mmCIF file of C-alpha atoms and ligand atoms in Angstrom:
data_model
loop_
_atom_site.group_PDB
_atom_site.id
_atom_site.type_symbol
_atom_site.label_atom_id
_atom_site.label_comp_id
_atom_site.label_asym_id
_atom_site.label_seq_id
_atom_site.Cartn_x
_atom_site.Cartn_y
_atom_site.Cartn_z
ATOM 1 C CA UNK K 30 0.000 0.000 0.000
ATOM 2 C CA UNK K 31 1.128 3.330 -1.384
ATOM 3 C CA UNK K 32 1.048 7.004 1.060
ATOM 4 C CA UNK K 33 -1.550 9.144 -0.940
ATOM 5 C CA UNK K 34 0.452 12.145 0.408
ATOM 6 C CA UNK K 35 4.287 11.214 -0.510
ATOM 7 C CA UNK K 36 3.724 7.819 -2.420
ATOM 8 C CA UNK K 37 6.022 6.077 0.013
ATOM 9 C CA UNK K 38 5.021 2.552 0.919
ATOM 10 C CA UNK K 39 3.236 1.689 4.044
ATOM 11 C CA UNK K 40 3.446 -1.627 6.011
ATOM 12 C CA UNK K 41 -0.002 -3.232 5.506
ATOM 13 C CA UNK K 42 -1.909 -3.426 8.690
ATOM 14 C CA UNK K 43 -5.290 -5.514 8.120
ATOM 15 C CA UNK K 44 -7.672 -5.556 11.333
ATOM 16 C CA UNK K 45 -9.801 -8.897 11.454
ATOM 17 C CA UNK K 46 -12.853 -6.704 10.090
ATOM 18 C CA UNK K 47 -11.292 -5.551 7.026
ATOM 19 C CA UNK K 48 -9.427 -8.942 6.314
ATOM 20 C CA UNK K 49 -13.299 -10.656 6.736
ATOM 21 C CA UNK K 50 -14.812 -8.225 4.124
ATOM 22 C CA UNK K 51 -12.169 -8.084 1.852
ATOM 23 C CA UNK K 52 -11.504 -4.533 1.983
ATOM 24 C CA UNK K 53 -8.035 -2.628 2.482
ATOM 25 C CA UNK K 54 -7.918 -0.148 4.780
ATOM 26 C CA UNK K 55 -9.224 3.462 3.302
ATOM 27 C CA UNK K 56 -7.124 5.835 4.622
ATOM 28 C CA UNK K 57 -3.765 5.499 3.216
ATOM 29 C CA UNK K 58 -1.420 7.967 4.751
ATOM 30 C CA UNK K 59 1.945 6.923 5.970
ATOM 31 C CA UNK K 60 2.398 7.727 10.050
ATOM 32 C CA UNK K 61 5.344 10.106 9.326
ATOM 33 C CA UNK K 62 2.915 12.071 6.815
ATOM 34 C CA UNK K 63 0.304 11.747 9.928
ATOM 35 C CA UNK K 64 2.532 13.035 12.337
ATOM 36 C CA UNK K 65 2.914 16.233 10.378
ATOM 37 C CA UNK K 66 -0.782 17.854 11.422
ATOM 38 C CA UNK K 67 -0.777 19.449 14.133
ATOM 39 C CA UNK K 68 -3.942 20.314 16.693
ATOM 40 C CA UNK K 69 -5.022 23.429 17.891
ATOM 41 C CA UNK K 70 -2.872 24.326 21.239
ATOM 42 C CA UNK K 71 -3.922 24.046 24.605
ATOM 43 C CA UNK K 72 -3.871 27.923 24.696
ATOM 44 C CA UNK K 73 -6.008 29.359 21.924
ATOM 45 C CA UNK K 74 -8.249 31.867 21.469
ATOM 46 C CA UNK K 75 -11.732 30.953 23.429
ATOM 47 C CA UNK K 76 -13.952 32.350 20.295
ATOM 48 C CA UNK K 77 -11.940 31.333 17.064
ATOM 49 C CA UNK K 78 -9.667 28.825 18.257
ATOM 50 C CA UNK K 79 -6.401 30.801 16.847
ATOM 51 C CA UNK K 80 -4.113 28.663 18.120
ATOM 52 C CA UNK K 81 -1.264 30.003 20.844
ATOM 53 C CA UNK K 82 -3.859 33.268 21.733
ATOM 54 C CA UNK K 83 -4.399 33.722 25.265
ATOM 55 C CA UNK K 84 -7.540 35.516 25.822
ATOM 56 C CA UNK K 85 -9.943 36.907 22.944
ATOM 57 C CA UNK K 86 -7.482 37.470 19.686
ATOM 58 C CA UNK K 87 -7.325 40.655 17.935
ATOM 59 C CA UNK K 88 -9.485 39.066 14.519
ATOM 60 C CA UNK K 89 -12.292 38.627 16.987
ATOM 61 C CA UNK K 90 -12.096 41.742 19.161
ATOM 62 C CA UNK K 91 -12.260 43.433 15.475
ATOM 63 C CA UNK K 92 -15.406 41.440 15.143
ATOM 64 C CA UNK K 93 -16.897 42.206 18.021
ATOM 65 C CA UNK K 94 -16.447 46.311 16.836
ATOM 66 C CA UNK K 95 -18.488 45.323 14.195
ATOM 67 C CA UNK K 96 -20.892 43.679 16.050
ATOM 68 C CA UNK K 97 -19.539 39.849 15.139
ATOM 69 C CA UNK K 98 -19.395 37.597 18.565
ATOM 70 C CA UNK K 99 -17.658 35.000 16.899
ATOM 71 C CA UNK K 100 -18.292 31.667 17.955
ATOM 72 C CA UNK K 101 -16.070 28.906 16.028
ATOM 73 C CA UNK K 102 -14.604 25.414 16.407
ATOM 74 C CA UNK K 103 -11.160 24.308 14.414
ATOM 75 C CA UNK K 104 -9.104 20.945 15.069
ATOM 76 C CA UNK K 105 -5.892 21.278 13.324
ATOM 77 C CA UNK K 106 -3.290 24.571 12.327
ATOM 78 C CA UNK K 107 -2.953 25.304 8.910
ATOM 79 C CA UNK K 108 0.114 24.554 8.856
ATOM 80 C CA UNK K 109 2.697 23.082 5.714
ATOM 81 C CA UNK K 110 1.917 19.858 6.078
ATOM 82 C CA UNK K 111 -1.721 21.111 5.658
ATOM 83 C CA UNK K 112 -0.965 23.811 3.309
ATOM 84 C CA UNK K 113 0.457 20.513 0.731
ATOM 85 C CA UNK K 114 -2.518 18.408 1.750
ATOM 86 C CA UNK K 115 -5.312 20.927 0.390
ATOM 87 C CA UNK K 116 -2.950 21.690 -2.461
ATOM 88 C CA UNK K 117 -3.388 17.893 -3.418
ATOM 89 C CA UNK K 118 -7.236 17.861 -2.475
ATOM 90 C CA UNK K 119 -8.469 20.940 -3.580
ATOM 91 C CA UNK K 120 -6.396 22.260 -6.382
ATOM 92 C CA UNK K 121 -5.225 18.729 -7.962
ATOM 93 C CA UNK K 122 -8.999 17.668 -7.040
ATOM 94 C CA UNK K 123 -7.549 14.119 -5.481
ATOM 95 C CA UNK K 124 -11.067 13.135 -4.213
ATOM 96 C CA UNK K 125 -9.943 10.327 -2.149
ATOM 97 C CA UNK K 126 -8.514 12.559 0.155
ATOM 98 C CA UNK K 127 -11.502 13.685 1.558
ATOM 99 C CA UNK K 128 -11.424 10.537 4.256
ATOM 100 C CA UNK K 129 -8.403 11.636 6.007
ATOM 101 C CA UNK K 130 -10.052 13.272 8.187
ATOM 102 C CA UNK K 131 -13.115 11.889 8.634
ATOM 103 C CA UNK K 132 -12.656 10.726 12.723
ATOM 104 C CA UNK K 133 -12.571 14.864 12.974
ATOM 105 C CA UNK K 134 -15.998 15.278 11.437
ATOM 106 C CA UNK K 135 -17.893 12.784 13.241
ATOM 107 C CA UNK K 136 -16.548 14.810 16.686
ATOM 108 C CA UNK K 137 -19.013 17.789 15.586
ATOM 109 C CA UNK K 138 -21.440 19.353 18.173
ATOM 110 C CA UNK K 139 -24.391 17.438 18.352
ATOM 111 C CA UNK K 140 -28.249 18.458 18.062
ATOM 112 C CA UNK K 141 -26.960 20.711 15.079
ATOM 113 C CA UNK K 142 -27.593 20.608 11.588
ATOM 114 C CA UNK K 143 -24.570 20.730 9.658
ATOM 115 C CA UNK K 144 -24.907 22.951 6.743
ATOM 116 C CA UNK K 145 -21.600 23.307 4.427
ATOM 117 C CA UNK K 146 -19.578 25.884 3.364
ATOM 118 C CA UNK K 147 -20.819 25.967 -0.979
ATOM 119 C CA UNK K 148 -18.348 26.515 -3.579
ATOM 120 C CA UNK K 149 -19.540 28.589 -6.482
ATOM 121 C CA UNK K 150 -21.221 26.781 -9.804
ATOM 122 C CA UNK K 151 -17.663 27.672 -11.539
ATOM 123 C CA UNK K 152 -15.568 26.155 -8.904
ATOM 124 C CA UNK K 153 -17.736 22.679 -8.843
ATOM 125 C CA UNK K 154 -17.135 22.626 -12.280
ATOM 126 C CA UNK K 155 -13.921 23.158 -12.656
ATOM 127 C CA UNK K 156 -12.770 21.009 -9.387
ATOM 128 C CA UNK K 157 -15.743 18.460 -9.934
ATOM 129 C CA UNK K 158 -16.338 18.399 -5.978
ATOM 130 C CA UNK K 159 -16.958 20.750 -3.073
ATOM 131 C CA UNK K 160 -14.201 19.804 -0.492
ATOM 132 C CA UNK K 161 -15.889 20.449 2.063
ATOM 133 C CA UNK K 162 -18.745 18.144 1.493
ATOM 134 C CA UNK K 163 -16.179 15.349 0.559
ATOM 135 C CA UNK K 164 -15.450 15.843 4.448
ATOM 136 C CA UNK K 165 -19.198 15.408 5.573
ATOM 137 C CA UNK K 166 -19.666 12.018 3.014
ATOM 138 C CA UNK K 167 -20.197 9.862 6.121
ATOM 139 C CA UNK K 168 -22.249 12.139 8.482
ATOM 140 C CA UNK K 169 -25.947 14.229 7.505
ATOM 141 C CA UNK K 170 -26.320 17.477 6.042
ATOM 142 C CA UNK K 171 -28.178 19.922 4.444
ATOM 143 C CA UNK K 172 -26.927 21.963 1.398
ATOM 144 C CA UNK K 173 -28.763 25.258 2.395
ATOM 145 C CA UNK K 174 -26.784 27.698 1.290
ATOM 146 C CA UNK K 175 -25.795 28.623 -2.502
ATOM 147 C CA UNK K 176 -22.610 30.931 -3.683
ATOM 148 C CA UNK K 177 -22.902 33.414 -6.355
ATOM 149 C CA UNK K 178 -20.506 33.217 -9.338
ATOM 150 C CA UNK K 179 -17.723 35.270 -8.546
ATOM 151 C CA UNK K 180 -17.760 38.609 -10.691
ATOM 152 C CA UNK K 181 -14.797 40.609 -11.077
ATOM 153 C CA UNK K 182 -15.137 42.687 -8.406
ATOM 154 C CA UNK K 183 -13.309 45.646 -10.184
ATOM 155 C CA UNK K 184 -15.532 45.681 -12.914
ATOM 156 C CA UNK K 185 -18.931 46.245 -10.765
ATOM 157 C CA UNK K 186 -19.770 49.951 -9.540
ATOM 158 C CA UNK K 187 -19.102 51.012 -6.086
ATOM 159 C CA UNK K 188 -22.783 50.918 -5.073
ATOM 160 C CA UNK K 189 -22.621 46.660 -6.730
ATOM 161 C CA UNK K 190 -19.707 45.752 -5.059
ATOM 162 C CA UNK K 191 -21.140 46.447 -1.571
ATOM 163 C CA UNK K 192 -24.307 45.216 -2.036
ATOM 164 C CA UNK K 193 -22.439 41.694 -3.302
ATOM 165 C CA UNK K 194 -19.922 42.126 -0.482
ATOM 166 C CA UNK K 195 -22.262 38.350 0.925
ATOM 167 C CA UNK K 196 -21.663 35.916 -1.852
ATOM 168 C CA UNK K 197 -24.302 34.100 -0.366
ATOM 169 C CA UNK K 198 -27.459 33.683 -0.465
ATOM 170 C CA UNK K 199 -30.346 30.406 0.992
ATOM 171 C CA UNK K 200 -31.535 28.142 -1.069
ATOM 172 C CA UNK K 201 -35.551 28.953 -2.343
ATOM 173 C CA UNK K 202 -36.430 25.603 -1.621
ATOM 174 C CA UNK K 203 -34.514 25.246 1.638
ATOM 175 C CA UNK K 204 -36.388 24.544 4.507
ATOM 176 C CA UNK K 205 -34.228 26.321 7.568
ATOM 177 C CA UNK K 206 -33.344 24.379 10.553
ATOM 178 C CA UNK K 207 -33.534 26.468 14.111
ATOM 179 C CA UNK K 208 -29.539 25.219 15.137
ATOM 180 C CA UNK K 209 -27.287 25.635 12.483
ATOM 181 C CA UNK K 210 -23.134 24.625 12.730
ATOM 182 C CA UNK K 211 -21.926 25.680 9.786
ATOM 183 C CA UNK K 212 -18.803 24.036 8.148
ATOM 184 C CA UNK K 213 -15.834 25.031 5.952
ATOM 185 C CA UNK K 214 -12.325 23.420 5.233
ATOM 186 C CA UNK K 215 -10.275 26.743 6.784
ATOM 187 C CA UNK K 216 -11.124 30.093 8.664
ATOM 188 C CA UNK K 217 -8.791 32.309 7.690
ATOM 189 C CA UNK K 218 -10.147 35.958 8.366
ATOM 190 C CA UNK K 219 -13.647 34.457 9.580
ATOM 191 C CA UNK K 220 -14.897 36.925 6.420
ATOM 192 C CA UNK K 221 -16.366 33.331 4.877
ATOM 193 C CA UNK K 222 -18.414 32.203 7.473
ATOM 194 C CA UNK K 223 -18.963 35.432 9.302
ATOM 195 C CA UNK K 224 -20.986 36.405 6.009
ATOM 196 C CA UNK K 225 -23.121 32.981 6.331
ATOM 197 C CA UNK K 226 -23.887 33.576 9.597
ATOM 198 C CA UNK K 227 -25.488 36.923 9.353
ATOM 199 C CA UNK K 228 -27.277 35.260 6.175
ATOM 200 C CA UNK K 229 -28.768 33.153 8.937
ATOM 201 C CA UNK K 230 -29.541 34.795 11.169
ATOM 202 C CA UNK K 231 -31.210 37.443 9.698
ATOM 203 C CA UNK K 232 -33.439 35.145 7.992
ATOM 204 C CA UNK K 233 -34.415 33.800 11.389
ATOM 205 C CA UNK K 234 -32.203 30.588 12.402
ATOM 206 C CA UNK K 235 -31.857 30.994 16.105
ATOM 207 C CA UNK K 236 -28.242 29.835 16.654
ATOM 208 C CA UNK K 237 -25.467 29.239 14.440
ATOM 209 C CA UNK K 238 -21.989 27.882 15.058
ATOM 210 C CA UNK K 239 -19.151 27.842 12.768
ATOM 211 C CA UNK K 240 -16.204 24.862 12.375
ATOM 212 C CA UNK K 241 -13.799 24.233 10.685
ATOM 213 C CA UNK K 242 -10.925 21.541 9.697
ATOM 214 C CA UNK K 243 -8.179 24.289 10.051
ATOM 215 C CA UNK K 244 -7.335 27.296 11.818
HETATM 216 ZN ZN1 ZN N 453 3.332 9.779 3.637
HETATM 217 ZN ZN1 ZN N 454 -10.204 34.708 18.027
#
């Protein structure tokens, strides 16, 4: 068996389950590539989970100016071993990556829905999958939320370009659940999901969380 992340080759391992059913193991990553993520730290920031923050991090007290009490869940740093991962996943579209991870997922809050993060009609096309619901393919969801196509944003007027500032908008047919925890692959500047989340909210949901695989 082959390391889907440096092609090196990996003692087999069979349990009794998967040598009864035939199957190899499905995730195929050698324990030196494993070894590379790393978890959030002990100290992090309470709202964001910014790893190494003690007390409320600057990103979120700039939130909470604008009116933003931030209120997120991450697992791992983006670090380079992740950085390479979601180069392979994402941007070389290796779909069978998606399962790396998928212990993480199944550790969301519970008595949530679990809506993902969509990619725009453009990006499905051109990477055939949204990544982030190749992380939810063994757990429930609901695909409330649509993106725009992105426009060139220096192309649209002044008076455009704010009011498309959310590239978000529900679904007509969706039917909204009253506890929402949103998901997405990486919070970055929180801009992402802080935009769903007002979406949300201001059509009514009650409470909505925010995770993530990386911070
Ligand atoms: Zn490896
Ligand atoms: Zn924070």
């Amino acid at each position: 068996m082959i390391c889907l992340l440096c092609a090196q080759s990996i003692p087999i391992t069979y349990k009794f389950q998967d040598l009864f059913l035939f199957q190899t193991p499905e995730i195929q990553l050698c324990s030196s590539c494993h070894a590379q993520f790393e978890h959030i730290s002990h100290s992090h920031c309470p709202r964001c989970f910014k790893s190494g923050s003690n007390g409320i991090c600057m990103d979120c007290q700039n939130w909470e100016s604008k009116g933003v009490i931030v209120s997120h869940h991450a697992f791992y740093c983006y670090n380079d071993a992740m950085k390479s991962y979601f180069s392979q996943y994402k941007f070389q579209g290796d779909y069978r990556l998606r399962k790396v991870f998928r212990n993480v997922f199944k550790k969301l809050p519970k008595n949530f829905v679990y809506v993902p993060i969509p990619v725009s009609i453009e990006r499905l096309k051109e990477r055939g999958f949204n990544q982030v619901t190749g992380f939810l393919s063994e757990i429930a969801y609901q695909e409330v939320l649509e993106k725009e196509e992105t426009t060139q944003q220096s192309s649209l007027s002044r008076a455009l370009r704010l009011k498309s500032e959310n590239p978000f908008r529900i679904k007509k047919e969706a039917h909204l659940p009253q506890k929402i925890c949103l998901i997405d692959d990486i919070y970055t500047t929180g801009a992402t999901l802080n935009h769903a989340v007002k979406l949300l909210k201001d059509a009514g949901v009650s409470e909505v969380r925010t995770c993530s695989l990386c911070r």
